[in-house]
């Protein structure tokens, strides 16, 4: 039995809660990664998660969290962010919950790899065929060229990227460039360095000087320090898979955008699903209806979008 309510609940010999909004007593609470929209607001119960996610959650939430294991759950690299996990739940049936995933090679991961399962619960953030990303190296090359052009014009460059995951990906991708960032990103970098990650970025100077390349949180526009660089004429870019939409720069109030994403694109979602070869697929988040339809029509696999309150027993009879 699978249903969407307080995360994704899976009954497979026992009860599991995948990325619950609140941890629940007397069930297995599974937390896939350290982004706030996947971390429970209540952490009073022990969670099954990776060592890195545990450290990130404690650092970002500012609380102590008990970490545990479950013999019936395998943690698999999701390729999304450092420490991100998919969960293979072993019971009467094998259920694979991807959480957010990315199958492309990253600085911290070779990318998520499919495993056989009876049921697949897969994210569908970019589950429309218009979202097929260009090769990563092509995007990174364009980012480097843009920053160099800005410097040649005496302009600072600001890449806006999520504090955890995307910011580190940009820092790693631009290795060899002198990079600066702000406190929130440096805090996450400090946690990841304990696990052996090399992330070369320094604290942004208090006053603008020579043209700088800056990696900053998307919400950093409100940072008083960053405002000094904006006033000095810094050029700005959003780094997001949504850069495939022409309207992103206008919506984000940036000069340009680059389609570097922590998520799988449409074709990668389809290829991953085909390789898992499940009996049934449940899609959630983003374009869940569109992806489910294409999985049915193009792959010939039963698929339905998982909606809140939707209860299904079909795969557990």
Short mmCIF file of C-alpha atoms in Angstrom, two decimals:
data_model
loop_
_atom_site.label_atom_id
_atom_site.label_comp_id
_atom_site.label_asym_id
_atom_site.label_seq_id
_atom_site.Cartn_x
_atom_site.Cartn_y
_atom_site.Cartn_z
CA UNK A 1 0.00 0.00 0.00
CA UNK A 2 1.35 3.40 -1.00
CA UNK A 3 -0.15 6.82 -0.39
CA UNK A 4 0.89 10.47 -0.30
CA UNK A 5 0.27 12.14 3.05
CA UNK A 6 3.02 13.37 5.37
CA UNK A 7 5.55 12.27 2.80
CA UNK A 8 5.18 9.07 0.83
CA UNK A 9 3.95 6.24 3.01
CA UNK A 10 4.86 2.71 1.99
CA UNK A 11 3.39 -0.37 3.70
CA UNK A 12 5.63 -3.26 2.71
CA UNK A 13 5.50 -5.78 5.58
CA UNK A 14 5.91 -2.73 7.85
CA UNK A 15 5.35 1.01 7.55
CA UNK A 16 7.90 3.35 6.01
CA UNK A 17 7.66 7.13 5.64
CA UNK A 18 9.74 8.57 2.80
CA UNK A 19 10.67 12.24 3.32
CA UNK A 20 7.90 12.85 5.88
CA UNK A 21 6.90 16.38 6.86
CA UNK A 22 6.92 15.16 10.48
CA UNK A 23 8.70 12.10 11.81
CA UNK A 24 6.24 9.47 13.00
CA UNK A 25 6.59 7.12 15.96
CA UNK A 26 6.51 3.36 15.36
CA UNK A 27 7.50 3.50 11.68
CA UNK A 28 10.71 3.84 9.70
CA UNK A 29 11.38 7.50 8.85
CA UNK A 30 13.51 7.84 5.70
CA UNK A 31 15.13 11.18 4.77
CA UNK A 32 16.62 11.26 1.28
CA UNK A 33 18.73 14.44 1.43
CA UNK A 34 19.36 17.75 3.17
CA UNK A 35 17.22 20.22 1.22
CA UNK A 36 14.70 21.84 3.54
CA UNK A 37 11.68 20.70 1.49
CA UNK A 38 12.69 17.09 2.20
CA UNK A 39 13.73 17.46 5.85
CA UNK A 40 11.01 16.88 8.48
CA UNK A 41 10.00 19.90 10.53
CA UNK A 42 9.83 17.57 13.52
CA UNK A 43 12.95 15.46 14.10
CA UNK A 44 11.96 13.91 17.41
CA UNK A 45 12.30 10.37 16.03
CA UNK A 46 15.36 8.64 14.61
CA UNK A 47 15.83 8.90 10.85
CA UNK A 48 17.33 6.52 8.31
CA UNK A 49 19.65 8.58 6.14
CA UNK A 50 23.23 8.80 4.93
CA UNK A 51 26.04 10.02 7.16
CA UNK A 52 26.49 13.16 5.05
CA UNK A 53 22.77 14.00 5.05
CA UNK A 54 22.70 13.51 8.81
CA UNK A 55 25.55 16.00 9.24
CA UNK A 56 23.96 18.51 6.82
CA UNK A 57 20.58 18.27 8.56
CA UNK A 58 22.09 18.83 11.99
CA UNK A 59 24.11 21.80 10.72
CA UNK A 60 21.32 23.49 8.78
CA UNK A 61 18.50 22.72 11.26
CA UNK A 62 20.66 23.50 14.28
CA UNK A 63 19.42 20.50 16.25
CA UNK A 64 20.74 17.09 17.24
CA UNK A 65 19.16 14.27 15.28
CA UNK A 66 19.34 10.55 15.98
CA UNK A 67 20.44 8.50 12.98
CA UNK A 68 19.57 4.84 12.65
CA UNK A 69 19.54 2.02 10.09
CA UNK A 70 16.99 -0.52 8.88
CA UNK A 71 17.97 -3.98 7.68
CA UNK A 72 15.20 -3.96 5.08
CA UNK A 73 16.25 -0.66 3.46
CA UNK A 74 19.21 -0.22 1.10
CA UNK A 75 20.56 3.33 0.66
CA UNK A 76 21.62 4.01 -2.94
CA UNK A 77 23.30 7.12 -4.34
CA UNK A 78 20.68 9.44 -5.83
CA UNK A 79 23.22 11.71 -7.54
CA UNK A 80 21.17 14.75 -6.51
CA UNK A 81 23.33 16.39 -3.83
CA UNK A 82 26.18 15.12 -1.64
CA UNK A 83 24.78 12.42 0.63
CA UNK A 84 21.53 12.15 -1.31
CA UNK A 85 19.95 8.69 -1.20
CA UNK A 86 17.37 6.62 -2.99
CA UNK A 87 15.75 3.93 -0.85
CA UNK A 88 15.23 0.34 -1.94
CA UNK A 89 12.65 -1.07 0.46
CA UNK A 90 12.76 -4.87 0.62
CA UNK A 91 9.62 -6.68 1.74
CA UNK A 92 6.82 -8.57 0.04
CA UNK A 93 7.77 -6.49 -3.00
CA UNK A 94 10.83 -4.42 -3.85
CA UNK A 95 9.96 -0.72 -3.79
CA UNK A 96 12.42 1.89 -5.07
CA UNK A 97 11.83 5.46 -3.88
CA UNK A 98 14.13 7.85 -5.75
CA UNK A 99 13.52 11.11 -3.94
CA UNK A 100 15.18 13.77 -6.10
CA UNK A 101 17.67 12.15 -8.45
CA UNK A 102 20.21 12.91 -11.13
CA UNK A 103 21.83 10.32 -13.38
CA UNK A 104 24.56 12.61 -14.77
CA UNK A 105 28.11 12.48 -13.44
CA UNK A 106 28.84 15.07 -10.75
CA UNK A 107 31.95 16.07 -8.82
CA UNK A 108 30.65 14.00 -5.88
CA UNK A 109 28.85 11.17 -7.68
CA UNK A 110 28.83 9.06 -10.85
CA UNK A 111 25.08 9.66 -10.91
CA UNK A 112 22.12 7.56 -9.79
CA UNK A 113 22.14 4.01 -11.10
CA UNK A 114 18.93 2.00 -11.61
CA UNK A 115 18.24 -1.26 -9.77
CA UNK A 116 15.45 -3.72 -10.46
CA UNK A 117 12.30 -3.18 -8.41
CA UNK A 118 8.63 -4.21 -8.53
CA UNK A 119 7.43 -0.68 -7.78
CA UNK A 120 9.13 2.60 -8.67
CA UNK A 121 8.27 5.90 -6.98
CA UNK A 122 10.06 8.53 -9.05
CA UNK A 123 10.25 12.31 -9.01
CA UNK A 124 9.01 14.15 -12.10
CA UNK A 125 10.35 17.70 -11.60
CA UNK A 126 11.40 17.90 -15.25
CA UNK A 127 8.94 15.30 -16.53
CA UNK A 128 8.09 16.99 -19.85
CA UNK A 129 9.91 16.31 -23.09
CA UNK A 130 10.87 19.99 -23.49
CA UNK A 131 13.28 19.60 -20.57
CA UNK A 132 16.31 17.87 -22.06
CA UNK A 133 19.48 19.54 -20.79
CA UNK A 134 22.57 20.25 -22.89
CA UNK A 135 25.79 18.40 -21.94
CA UNK A 136 27.17 19.60 -18.62
CA UNK A 137 30.57 20.54 -20.03
CA UNK A 138 28.89 22.68 -22.68
CA UNK A 139 26.99 24.59 -19.99
CA UNK A 140 30.05 24.95 -17.76
CA UNK A 141 32.07 26.21 -20.72
CA UNK A 142 29.44 28.86 -21.41
CA UNK A 143 29.52 29.91 -17.75
CA UNK A 144 33.31 30.28 -17.83
CA UNK A 145 33.20 32.30 -21.05
CA UNK A 146 30.52 34.60 -19.66
CA UNK A 147 32.49 35.25 -16.46
CA UNK A 148 35.65 35.98 -18.49
CA UNK A 149 33.76 38.40 -20.73
CA UNK A 150 32.42 40.20 -17.66
CA UNK A 151 35.90 40.50 -16.16
CA UNK A 152 37.22 41.90 -19.44
CA UNK A 153 34.60 44.65 -19.13
CA UNK A 154 35.54 45.31 -15.50
CA UNK A 155 32.35 43.68 -14.19
CA UNK A 156 31.83 41.33 -11.24
CA UNK A 157 30.03 38.03 -11.95
CA UNK A 158 27.41 36.55 -9.61
CA UNK A 159 26.11 33.01 -10.11
CA UNK A 160 22.97 32.45 -8.04
CA UNK A 161 22.72 28.84 -6.89
CA UNK A 162 21.07 26.93 -4.03
CA UNK A 163 23.08 27.12 -0.82
CA UNK A 164 23.45 23.34 -0.60
CA UNK A 165 24.13 21.21 -3.64
CA UNK A 166 24.03 23.62 -6.57
CA UNK A 167 26.48 26.12 -5.08
CA UNK A 168 29.01 23.35 -4.48
CA UNK A 169 28.46 21.97 -7.98
CA UNK A 170 29.21 25.39 -9.48
CA UNK A 171 32.30 25.83 -7.29
CA UNK A 172 33.60 22.41 -8.34
CA UNK A 173 32.75 22.99 -12.02
CA UNK A 174 34.64 26.30 -12.06
CA UNK A 175 37.76 24.84 -10.44
CA UNK A 176 40.81 26.89 -11.37
CA UNK A 177 38.89 30.17 -11.20
CA UNK A 178 39.33 32.33 -8.11
CA UNK A 179 35.90 32.12 -6.50
CA UNK A 180 34.18 33.97 -3.68
CA UNK A 181 31.00 33.20 -1.77
CA UNK A 182 29.03 34.18 1.32
CA UNK A 183 28.54 32.78 4.82
CA UNK A 184 25.70 30.27 4.22
CA UNK A 185 27.59 28.52 1.42
CA UNK A 186 30.84 28.51 3.40
CA UNK A 187 29.00 26.85 6.30
CA UNK A 188 27.84 23.98 4.06
CA UNK A 189 31.31 23.74 2.52
CA UNK A 190 32.74 23.33 6.00
CA UNK A 191 30.50 20.33 6.68
CA UNK A 192 31.37 18.69 3.36
CA UNK A 193 35.10 19.19 3.82
CA UNK A 194 34.86 16.84 6.81
CA UNK A 195 33.88 14.14 4.31
CA UNK A 196 36.81 14.84 2.02
CA UNK A 197 35.27 17.24 -0.48
CA UNK A 198 37.53 19.98 -1.83
CA UNK A 199 35.62 23.19 -2.40
CA UNK A 200 37.83 26.19 -3.14
CA UNK A 201 35.94 29.40 -2.48
CA UNK A 202 36.79 32.25 -0.13
CA UNK A 203 34.65 34.69 1.82
CA UNK A 204 33.58 37.64 -0.30
CA UNK A 205 35.59 40.78 0.59
CA UNK A 206 33.74 43.54 2.43
CA UNK A 207 34.30 46.02 -0.37
CA UNK A 208 34.28 45.47 -4.15
CA UNK A 209 37.67 45.61 -5.82
CA UNK A 210 38.92 43.89 -8.95
CA UNK A 211 36.28 41.92 -10.92
CA UNK A 212 35.27 38.91 -8.82
CA UNK A 213 33.44 35.67 -9.63
CA UNK A 214 30.89 35.03 -6.87
CA UNK A 215 28.72 32.00 -6.11
CA UNK A 216 25.81 33.11 -3.94
CA UNK A 217 22.49 31.74 -2.66
CA UNK A 218 19.45 32.66 -4.72
CA UNK A 219 18.12 34.63 -1.77
CA UNK A 220 21.46 36.41 -1.46
CA UNK A 221 20.14 39.48 -3.25
CA UNK A 222 19.02 40.65 0.18
CA UNK A 223 22.52 40.18 1.63
CA UNK A 224 23.93 43.67 2.49
CA UNK A 225 27.41 42.56 1.43
CA UNK A 226 26.22 41.26 -1.94
CA UNK A 227 24.24 44.44 -2.52
CA UNK A 228 27.52 46.38 -2.62
CA UNK A 229 28.59 44.31 -5.62
CA UNK A 230 25.22 44.73 -7.30
CA UNK A 231 25.45 48.49 -6.85
CA UNK A 232 28.95 48.28 -8.36
CA UNK A 233 27.39 46.86 -11.52
CA UNK A 234 27.79 43.11 -11.09
CA UNK A 235 26.26 40.94 -13.80
CA UNK A 236 24.02 38.15 -12.54
CA UNK A 237 22.99 34.67 -13.65
CA UNK A 238 20.60 32.03 -12.35
CA UNK A 239 21.95 28.49 -12.41
CA UNK A 240 18.96 26.16 -12.73
CA UNK A 241 17.33 23.55 -14.91
CA UNK A 242 14.50 26.05 -15.32
CA UNK A 243 16.85 28.05 -17.55
CA UNK A 244 15.32 25.90 -20.31
CA UNK A 245 12.33 28.25 -19.92
CA UNK A 246 12.95 31.57 -21.64
CA UNK A 247 11.18 33.52 -18.93
CA UNK A 248 13.53 32.57 -16.08
CA UNK A 249 15.82 35.59 -16.37
CA UNK A 250 12.85 37.94 -16.22
CA UNK A 251 11.27 36.07 -13.31
CA UNK A 252 14.56 35.86 -11.38
CA UNK A 253 15.64 39.44 -12.24
CA UNK A 254 19.00 38.25 -13.59
CA UNK A 255 20.95 39.07 -16.73
CA UNK A 256 21.11 35.50 -17.96
CA UNK A 257 20.62 31.86 -16.90
CA UNK A 258 22.45 28.57 -17.33
CA UNK A 259 20.68 25.16 -17.42
CA UNK A 260 22.77 23.29 -14.85
CA UNK A 261 20.45 21.14 -12.73
CA UNK A 262 20.66 18.80 -9.74
CA UNK A 263 17.74 16.82 -11.20
CA UNK A 264 17.41 14.30 -14.00
CA UNK A 265 15.96 15.67 -17.20
CA UNK A 266 13.03 14.13 -19.07
CA UNK A 267 15.01 11.63 -21.12
CA UNK A 268 17.06 10.58 -18.10
CA UNK A 269 13.87 9.94 -16.13
CA UNK A 270 12.52 7.81 -18.96
CA UNK A 271 15.77 5.86 -19.35
CA UNK A 272 16.01 5.28 -15.60
CA UNK A 273 12.44 3.99 -15.45
CA UNK A 274 12.99 1.64 -18.36
CA UNK A 275 16.12 0.20 -16.70
CA UNK A 276 14.35 -0.38 -13.37
CA UNK A 277 11.64 -2.26 -15.32
CA UNK A 278 8.98 -2.10 -12.58
CA UNK A 279 5.48 -3.51 -12.68
CA UNK A 280 4.10 -0.08 -11.83
CA UNK A 281 5.42 3.48 -11.48
CA UNK A 282 4.17 6.29 -9.27
CA UNK A 283 5.27 9.80 -10.28
CA UNK A 284 5.30 12.77 -7.97
CA UNK A 285 6.32 16.44 -7.92
CA UNK A 286 6.51 18.60 -11.01
CA UNK A 287 5.04 17.20 -14.22
CA UNK A 288 3.73 14.00 -12.67
CA UNK A 289 0.73 13.59 -15.02
CA UNK A 290 2.78 14.19 -18.15
CA UNK A 291 5.56 11.80 -17.13
CA UNK A 292 3.13 9.06 -16.08
CA UNK A 293 1.35 9.33 -19.44
CA UNK A 294 4.61 9.04 -21.39
CA UNK A 295 5.80 6.08 -19.31
CA UNK A 296 2.54 4.30 -20.16
CA UNK A 297 2.47 5.16 -23.85
CA UNK A 298 6.19 5.06 -24.71
CA UNK A 299 7.51 2.39 -22.33
CA UNK A 300 4.39 0.26 -21.92
CA UNK A 301 4.70 0.31 -18.12
CA UNK A 302 1.70 1.06 -15.91
CA UNK A 303 2.17 4.50 -14.35
CA UNK A 304 0.02 6.93 -12.37
CA UNK A 305 0.71 10.27 -10.68
CA UNK A 306 0.72 9.94 -6.91
CA UNK A 307 -1.73 12.46 -5.47
CA UNK A 308 -2.38 13.41 -1.88
CA UNK A 309 -4.95 11.09 -0.36
CA UNK A 310 -4.62 8.65 -3.25
CA UNK A 311 -4.49 5.15 -1.76
CA UNK A 312 -3.35 2.21 -3.83
CA UNK A 313 -3.29 -1.46 -2.92
CA UNK A 314 -2.72 -2.82 -6.42
CA UNK A 315 0.88 -3.86 -5.99
CA UNK A 316 0.52 -5.33 -2.51
CA UNK A 317 -2.35 -7.79 -2.87
#
